[in-house]
PDB file of C-alpha atoms in Angstrom:
ATOM      1  CA  SER A 514      -2.957  95.950 -45.118  1.00 49.00           C
ATOM      2  CA  ARG A 515      -4.162  96.091 -41.523  1.00 46.00           C
ATOM      3  CA  ASN A 516      -5.342  92.828 -40.002  1.00 52.00           C
ATOM      4  CA  ARG A 517      -9.071  93.327 -39.299  1.00 51.00           C
ATOM      5  CA  ASN A 518      -8.702  91.257 -36.133  1.00 52.00           C
ATOM      6  CA  ALA A 519      -5.966  93.509 -34.748  1.00 51.00           C
ATOM      7  CA  PRO A 520      -6.831  95.633 -31.690  1.00 52.00           C
ATOM      8  CA  SER A 521      -7.420  99.352 -32.213  1.00 54.00           C
ATOM      9  CA  LYS A 522      -5.054 102.052 -30.997  1.00 53.00           C
ATOM     10  CA  ASP A 523      -7.769 103.350 -28.657  1.00 55.00           C
ATOM     11  CA  SER A 524      -8.173 100.006 -26.927  1.00 53.00           C
ATOM     12  CA  ASP A 525      -4.406  99.641 -26.666  1.00 55.00           C
ATOM     13  CA  GLY A 526      -4.116 103.068 -25.059  1.00 52.00           C
ATOM     14  CA  THR A 527      -6.923 102.360 -22.609  1.00 58.00           C
ATOM     15  CA  PHE A 528      -5.320  99.136 -21.422  1.00 48.00           C
ATOM     16  CA  LYS A 529      -1.903 100.828 -21.119  1.00 50.00           C
ATOM     17  CA  ARG A 530      -3.383 103.507 -18.837  1.00 51.00           C
ATOM     18  CA  ALA A 531      -5.102 100.821 -16.737  1.00 49.00           C
ATOM     19  CA  LEU A 532      -1.760  99.002 -16.457  1.00 46.00           C
ATOM     20  CA  VAL A 533       0.001 102.139 -15.208  1.00 47.00           C
ATOM     21  CA  LEU A 534      -2.748 102.652 -12.619  1.00 54.00           C
ATOM     22  CA  ASP A 535      -2.386  99.027 -11.453  1.00 50.00           C
ATOM     23  CA  LEU A 536      -5.990  98.314 -12.431  1.00 52.00           C
ATOM     24  CA  ILE A 537      -4.934  95.274 -14.481  1.00 48.00           C
ATOM     25  CA  ALA A 538      -1.993  92.890 -14.206  1.00 54.00           C
ATOM     26  CA  ARG A 539      -1.097  92.927 -17.904  1.00 59.00           C
ATOM     27  CA  ASN A 540      -2.168  94.458 -21.184  1.00 60.00           C
ATOM     28  CA  PRO A 541      -4.319  91.879 -23.054  1.00 62.00           C
ATOM     29  CA  VAL A 542      -3.614  93.666 -26.334  1.00 55.00           C
ATOM     30  CA  ASP A 543      -0.003  92.471 -26.131  1.00 63.00           C
ATOM     31  CA  ALA A 544      -1.175  88.850 -26.069  1.00 63.00           C
ATOM     32  CA  ILE A 545      -3.554  89.460 -28.980  1.00 58.00           C
ATOM     33  CA  ARG A 546      -0.851  91.182 -31.009  1.00 56.00           C
ATOM     34  CA  GLY A 547       1.580  88.309 -30.358  1.00 58.00           C
ATOM     35  CA  ARG A 548      -0.992  85.743 -31.445  1.00 55.00           C
ATOM     36  CA  LEU A 549      -1.790  87.646 -34.641  1.00 49.00           C
ATOM     37  CA  GLY A 550       1.912  88.010 -35.371  1.00 53.00           C
ATOM     38  CA  ARG A 551       2.415  84.257 -35.116  1.00 54.00           C
ATOM     39  CA  GLU A 552      -0.578  83.627 -37.388  1.00 51.00           C
ATOM     40  CA  ASP A 553       0.769  86.073 -39.979  1.00 53.00           C
ATOM     41  CA  ARG A 554       4.165  84.352 -39.928  1.00 53.00           C
ATOM     42  CA  GLU A 555       2.507  80.955 -40.350  1.00 50.00           C
ATOM     43  CA  ARG A 556       0.589  82.220 -43.382  1.00 51.00           C
ATOM     44  CA  ARG A 557       3.741  83.650 -44.955  1.00 52.00           C
ATOM     45  CA  GLN A 558       5.579  80.358 -44.400  1.00 64.00           C
ATOM     46  CA  ALA A 559       2.798  78.218 -45.884  1.00 76.00           C
ATOM     47  CA  GLU A 560       3.806  76.010 -48.800  1.00 90.00           C
ATOM     48  CA  TRP A 561       1.964  73.360 -50.742  1.00 93.00           C
ATOM     49  CA  LEU A 562       2.619  70.654 -53.289  1.00 96.00           C
ATOM     50  CA  THR A 563       1.342  70.666 -56.834  1.00 96.00           C
ATOM     51  CA  GLU A 564      -0.791  67.716 -57.888  1.00 96.00           C
ATOM     52  CA  PRO A 565       2.109  65.974 -59.717  1.00 97.00           C
ATOM     53  CA  GLU A 566       4.379  66.594 -56.707  1.00 98.00           C
ATOM     54  CA  LEU A 567       1.814  65.177 -54.310  1.00 98.00           C
ATOM     55  CA  ARG A 568       1.357  62.120 -56.488  1.00 98.00           C
ATOM     56  CA  ALA A 569       5.121  61.569 -56.627  1.00 98.00           C
ATOM     57  CA  PHE A 570       5.444  62.075 -52.862  1.00 98.00           C
ATOM     58  CA  LEU A 571       2.686  59.564 -52.059  1.00 98.00           C
ATOM     59  CA  ASP A 572       4.027  57.056 -54.591  1.00 98.00           C
ATOM     60  CA  ARG A 573       7.430  57.116 -52.903  1.00 98.00           C
ATOM     61  CA  ALA A 574       5.883  56.992 -49.418  1.00 98.00           C
ATOM     62  CA  ALA A 575       3.906  53.875 -50.403  1.00 98.00           C
ATOM     63  CA  VAL A 576       7.208  52.159 -51.232  1.00 97.00           C
ATOM     64  CA  LEU A 577       9.661  53.601 -48.718  1.00 97.00           C
ATOM     65  CA  GLU A 578       7.507  54.285 -45.653  1.00 97.00           C
ATOM     66  CA  LEU A 579       4.781  51.657 -45.509  1.00 95.00           C
ATOM     67  CA  ARG A 580       3.787  52.473 -41.935  1.00 95.00           C
ATOM     68  CA  HIS A 581       3.582  56.207 -42.561  1.00 98.00           C
ATOM     69  CA  TYR A 582       1.998  56.146 -45.994  1.00 98.00           C
ATOM     70  CA  PRO A 583      -1.604  55.845 -44.657  1.00 98.00           C
ATOM     71  CA  PHE A 584      -0.867  58.702 -42.217  1.00 98.00           C
ATOM     72  CA  PHE A 585       0.377  61.033 -44.969  1.00 98.00           C
ATOM     73  CA  LEU A 586      -2.435  59.965 -47.292  1.00 98.00           C
ATOM     74  CA  SER A 587      -5.029  60.788 -44.636  1.00 98.00           C
ATOM     75  CA  MET A 588      -3.641  64.292 -44.221  1.00 97.00           C
ATOM     76  CA  ALA A 589      -3.313  64.940 -47.951  1.00 97.00           C
ATOM     77  CA  THR A 590      -6.796  63.760 -48.908  1.00 96.00           C
ATOM     78  CA  THR A 591      -8.855  65.158 -46.018  1.00 96.00           C
ATOM     79  CA  GLY A 592      -7.009  68.278 -44.844  1.00 95.00           C
ATOM     80  CA  VAL A 593      -6.762  67.144 -41.215  1.00 96.00           C
ATOM     81  CA  ARG A 594      -4.045  68.670 -39.079  1.00 96.00           C
ATOM     82  CA  PHE A 595      -0.908  66.756 -38.105  1.00 97.00           C
ATOM     83  CA  GLY A 596      -1.985  66.466 -34.466  1.00 97.00           C
ATOM     84  CA  GLU A 597      -5.483  65.399 -35.491  1.00 97.00           C
ATOM     85  CA  ALA A 598      -4.052  62.596 -37.611  1.00 98.00           C
ATOM     86  CA  LEU A 599      -1.938  61.471 -34.648  1.00 97.00           C
ATOM     87  CA  GLY A 600      -5.077  61.415 -32.496  1.00 97.00           C
ATOM     88  CA  LEU A 601      -7.233  59.292 -34.795  1.00 98.00           C
ATOM     89  CA  GLN A 602      -8.610  56.070 -33.333  1.00 98.00           C
ATOM     90  CA  VAL A 603      -9.878  53.021 -35.188  1.00 98.00           C
ATOM     91  CA  GLY A 604     -13.400  53.864 -34.063  1.00 97.00           C
ATOM     92  CA  ASP A 605     -13.176  57.249 -35.769  1.00 98.00           C
ATOM     93  CA  VAL A 606     -13.146  55.622 -39.207  1.00 98.00           C
ATOM     94  CA  ASP A 607     -16.527  55.160 -40.871  1.00 98.00           C
ATOM     95  CA  VAL A 608     -15.604  52.929 -43.787  1.00 97.00           C
ATOM     96  CA  ALA A 609     -19.148  52.545 -45.132  1.00 97.00           C
ATOM     97  CA  GLY A 610     -19.812  56.279 -44.946  1.00 97.00           C
ATOM     98  CA  GLY A 611     -16.361  57.263 -46.236  1.00 97.00           C
ATOM     99  CA  ARG A 612     -15.766  59.572 -43.287  1.00 97.00           C
ATOM    100  CA  LEU A 613     -13.413  60.326 -40.410  1.00 97.00           C
ATOM    101  CA  GLN A 614     -14.628  61.721 -37.103  1.00 97.00           C
ATOM    102  CA  ILE A 615     -12.157  64.285 -35.760  1.00 97.00           C
ATOM    103  CA  ARG A 616     -12.653  64.162 -31.995  1.00 96.00           C
ATOM    104  CA  ARG A 617      -9.205  64.931 -30.595  1.00 96.00           C
ATOM    105  CA  GLN A 618      -5.646  65.870 -31.436  1.00 96.00           C
ATOM    106  CA  ILE A 619      -2.279  65.166 -29.860  1.00 96.00           C
ATOM    107  CA  ARG A 620      -0.079  68.155 -29.103  1.00 92.00           C
ATOM    108  CA  LYS A 621       3.178  67.911 -27.164  1.00 89.00           C
ATOM    109  CA  HIS A 622       2.288  64.319 -26.163  1.00 88.00           C
ATOM    110  CA  ARG A 623      -1.050  65.402 -24.685  1.00 93.00           C
ATOM    111  CA  ILE A 624      -4.512  64.455 -25.905  1.00 94.00           C
ATOM    112  CA  VAL A 625      -6.559  67.642 -26.323  1.00 94.00           C
ATOM    113  CA  SER A 626      -9.659  68.799 -28.175  1.00 92.00           C
ATOM    114  CA  PRO A 627      -9.444  69.673 -31.883  1.00 87.00           C
ATOM    115  CA  LYS A 628      -8.359  73.240 -32.592  1.00 78.00           C
ATOM    116  CA  SER A 629     -11.959  74.332 -33.158  1.00 74.00           C
ATOM    117  CA  ALA A 630     -12.836  72.756 -29.770  1.00 76.00           C
ATOM    118  CA  LYS A 631     -15.654  70.897 -31.549  1.00 86.00           C
ATOM    119  CA  PRO A 632     -15.630  67.429 -33.131  1.00 92.00           C
ATOM    120  CA  ARG A 633     -16.160  67.464 -36.875  1.00 93.00           C
ATOM    121  CA  THR A 634     -16.523  65.081 -39.787  1.00 95.00           C
ATOM    122  CA  VAL A 635     -14.279  64.998 -42.856  1.00 95.00           C
ATOM    123  CA  TYR A 636     -14.905  62.968 -45.976  1.00 95.00           C
ATOM    124  CA  VAL A 637     -12.346  60.529 -47.364  1.00 96.00           C
ATOM    125  CA  PRO A 638     -12.057  59.766 -51.096  1.00 96.00           C
ATOM    126  CA  PRO A 639     -12.842  56.110 -51.923  1.00 97.00           C
ATOM    127  CA  ALA A 640      -9.277  55.269 -53.002  1.00 97.00           C
ATOM    128  CA  ALA A 641      -7.862  56.675 -49.759  1.00 98.00           C
ATOM    129  CA  MET A 642     -10.501  54.874 -47.699  1.00 98.00           C
ATOM    130  CA  ALA A 643      -9.518  51.598 -49.379  1.00 98.00           C
ATOM    131  CA  VAL A 644      -5.952  52.175 -48.162  1.00 98.00           C
ATOM    132  CA  LEU A 645      -7.189  52.963 -44.641  1.00 98.00           C
ATOM    133  CA  ARG A 646      -9.352  49.852 -44.621  1.00 98.00           C
ATOM    134  CA  GLY A 647      -6.323  47.723 -45.483  1.00 98.00           C
ATOM    135  CA  TRP A 648      -4.261  49.565 -42.880  1.00 98.00           C
ATOM    136  CA  MET A 649      -6.861  48.849 -40.185  1.00 98.00           C
ATOM    137  CA  ASP A 650      -6.648  45.168 -41.050  1.00 97.00           C
ATOM    138  CA  THR A 651      -2.910  45.380 -40.390  1.00 97.00           C
ATOM    139  CA  VAL A 652      -3.414  47.242 -37.102  1.00 97.00           C
ATOM    140  CA  ARG A 653      -5.983  44.687 -35.929  1.00 97.00           C
ATOM    141  CA  ALA A 654      -3.715  41.774 -36.860  1.00 97.00           C
ATOM    142  CA  GLU A 655      -0.786  43.304 -34.970  1.00 95.00           C
ATOM    143  CA  ALA A 656      -2.970  43.876 -31.908  1.00 95.00           C
ATOM    144  CA  ALA A 657      -4.320  40.320 -32.073  1.00 96.00           C
ATOM    145  CA  VAL A 658      -0.780  38.941 -31.901  1.00 94.00           C
ATOM    146  CA  LYS A 659      -0.406  40.813 -28.597  1.00 93.00           C
ATOM    147  CA  GLY A 660      -3.805  39.649 -27.384  1.00 95.00           C
ATOM    148  CA  THR A 661      -5.289  43.143 -27.398  1.00 94.00           C
ATOM    149  CA  GLU A 662      -7.831  45.202 -29.300  1.00 94.00           C
ATOM    150  CA  PRO A 663      -6.517  48.114 -31.376  1.00 95.00           C
ATOM    151  CA  LEU A 664      -7.379  51.609 -30.189  1.00 97.00           C
ATOM    152  CA  TRP A 665      -5.230  54.061 -32.135  1.00 98.00           C
ATOM    153  CA  LEU A 666      -5.338  54.187 -35.917  1.00 98.00           C
ATOM    154  CA  PHE A 667      -1.627  54.961 -36.125  1.00 98.00           C
ATOM    155  CA  PRO A 668      -0.057  53.144 -33.164  1.00 96.00           C
ATOM    156  CA  GLY A 669       3.555  52.925 -32.184  1.00 93.00           C
ATOM    157  CA  ALA A 670       5.347  49.767 -31.055  1.00 88.00           C
ATOM    158  CA  THR A 671       3.688  49.896 -27.617  1.00 88.00           C
ATOM    159  CA  GLY A 672       0.169  50.309 -29.000  1.00 90.00           C
ATOM    160  CA  GLN A 673       0.030  53.939 -27.909  1.00 93.00           C
ATOM    161  CA  PRO A 674      -0.203  56.749 -30.497  1.00 94.00           C
ATOM    162  CA  ILE A 675       2.822  56.932 -32.726  1.00 94.00           C
ATOM    163  CA  GLU A 676       5.468  59.431 -31.618  1.00 94.00           C
ATOM    164  CA  ASP A 677       5.247  62.546 -33.778  1.00 95.00           C
ATOM    165  CA  LYS A 678       8.955  62.415 -34.539  1.00 96.00           C
ATOM    166  CA  ALA A 679       8.514  59.195 -36.536  1.00 96.00           C
ATOM    167  CA  PRO A 680       6.383  60.659 -39.364  1.00 97.00           C
ATOM    168  CA  ARG A 681       8.342  63.915 -39.166  1.00 97.00           C
ATOM    169  CA  ARG A 682      11.541  61.992 -39.925  1.00 97.00           C
ATOM    170  CA  ALA A 683       9.921  59.930 -42.669  1.00 98.00           C
ATOM    171  CA  PHE A 684       8.423  62.961 -44.392  1.00 98.00           C
ATOM    172  CA  PRO A 685      11.632  64.541 -45.770  1.00 98.00           C
ATOM    173  CA  ARG A 686      12.890  61.144 -46.923  1.00 98.00           C
ATOM    174  CA  CYS A 687       9.816  60.781 -49.114  1.00 98.00           C
ATOM    175  CA  LEU A 688      10.151  64.339 -50.393  1.00 98.00           C
ATOM    176  CA  LYS A 689      13.768  63.738 -51.362  1.00 98.00           C
ATOM    177  CA  ALA A 690      12.923  60.454 -53.085  1.00 98.00           C
ATOM    178  CA  ALA A 691      10.210  62.279 -55.047  1.00 98.00           C
ATOM    179  CA  GLY A 692      12.726  64.908 -56.196  1.00 98.00           C
ATOM    180  CA  ILE A 693      11.104  67.732 -54.197  1.00 97.00           C
ATOM    181  CA  THR A 694      13.767  70.077 -52.850  1.00 96.00           C
ATOM    182  CA  ARG A 695      11.621  72.926 -51.488  1.00 93.00           C
ATOM    183  CA  ARG A 696      11.171  73.199 -47.725  1.00 94.00           C
ATOM    184  CA  ILE A 697       7.853  71.468 -47.148  1.00 96.00           C
ATOM    185  CA  ARG A 698       6.545  70.576 -43.688  1.00 96.00           C
ATOM    186  CA  PRO A 699       4.058  67.829 -42.816  1.00 96.00           C
ATOM    187  CA  HIS A 700       1.529  70.559 -41.950  1.00 94.00           C
ATOM    188  CA  ASP A 701       1.798  71.761 -45.554  1.00 96.00           C
ATOM    189  CA  LEU A 702      -0.142  68.676 -46.636  1.00 97.00           C
ATOM    190  CA  ARG A 703      -3.112  70.524 -45.143  1.00 94.00           C
ATOM    191  CA  HIS A 704      -2.409  73.550 -47.327  1.00 93.00           C
ATOM    192  CA  THR A 705      -1.903  71.210 -50.265  1.00 95.00           C
ATOM    193  CA  TYR A 706      -5.352  69.746 -49.710  1.00 94.00           C
ATOM    194  CA  ALA A 707      -6.952  73.212 -49.754  1.00 92.00           C
ATOM    195  CA  SER A 708      -5.017  74.402 -52.785  1.00 91.00           C
ATOM    196  CA  LEU A 709      -5.885  71.352 -54.883  1.00 92.00           C
ATOM    197  CA  ALA A 710      -9.506  71.360 -53.697  1.00 88.00           C
ATOM    198  CA  ILE A 711      -9.959  74.948 -54.860  1.00 87.00           C
ATOM    199  CA  GLN A 712      -8.351  74.113 -58.202  1.00 86.00           C
ATOM    200  CA  ARG A 713     -10.908  71.294 -58.573  1.00 83.00           C
ATOM    201  CA  GLY A 714     -13.781  73.687 -58.031  1.00 79.00           C
ATOM    202  CA  VAL A 715     -14.525  73.076 -54.351  1.00 69.00           C
ATOM    203  CA  PRO A 716     -16.054  76.280 -52.886  1.00 60.00           C
ATOM    204  CA  THR A 717     -13.411  78.404 -51.183  1.00 50.00           C
ATOM    205  CA  HIS A 718     -15.211  78.465 -47.813  1.00 52.00           C
ATOM    206  CA  THR A 719     -15.425  74.655 -47.811  1.00 54.00           C
ATOM    207  CA  ALA A 720     -11.713  74.201 -48.541  1.00 50.00           C
ATOM    208  CA  ALA A 721     -10.812  76.875 -46.014  1.00 48.00           C
ATOM    209  CA  SER A 722     -12.824  75.107 -43.290  1.00 51.00           C
ATOM    210  CA  HIS A 723     -10.546  72.112 -43.749  1.00 53.00           C
ATOM    211  CA  SER A 724      -7.286  74.007 -43.953  1.00 47.00           C
ATOM    212  CA  SER A 725      -7.260  77.108 -41.763  1.00 46.00           C
ATOM    213  CA  SER A 726      -4.007  76.802 -39.765  1.00 50.00           C
TER     214      SER A 726
END
């Protein structure tokens, strides 16, 4: 079926004529079509874990990857994007309110705005928040040893945000240990969140707001 966001043939033809007449430098429809093509490929490639698979994955991560377990748990239980999880700071965690403030993301080692360009709030289940609270105690203790205050929720050895390659390398190890052989990416934890939320009766538009690519 035709993507409703795709440009019409008339608009494409108009821009092509303007390009020939040197009225514009490039055809904007080409950029739109390329973007839509990438989005369609991303949707086709989307995978997610079943609830038993997710439980097995997190159980193994809690044993094998202690430093990455809170990171994966945050993604799986809130639907935040990989880059948004990288960009979380200690001050973004509202323990009493059971919430995370999504104010930034890290893409290609740069701090940028969230994909929506607007900060948003996501809710954290109590069990996951208990893990994050314990993790923040660890982060604060590690910073205190260095005589500093913690900034990033998931810091690397230098105190800066953890390099994205670290959780990316840990992720398949946990999958393998859990007996999951399908090709699952860290970003698929976001799709997993949406899929399981819908199965639990969360309204589709609410789950989709957490998990659109």
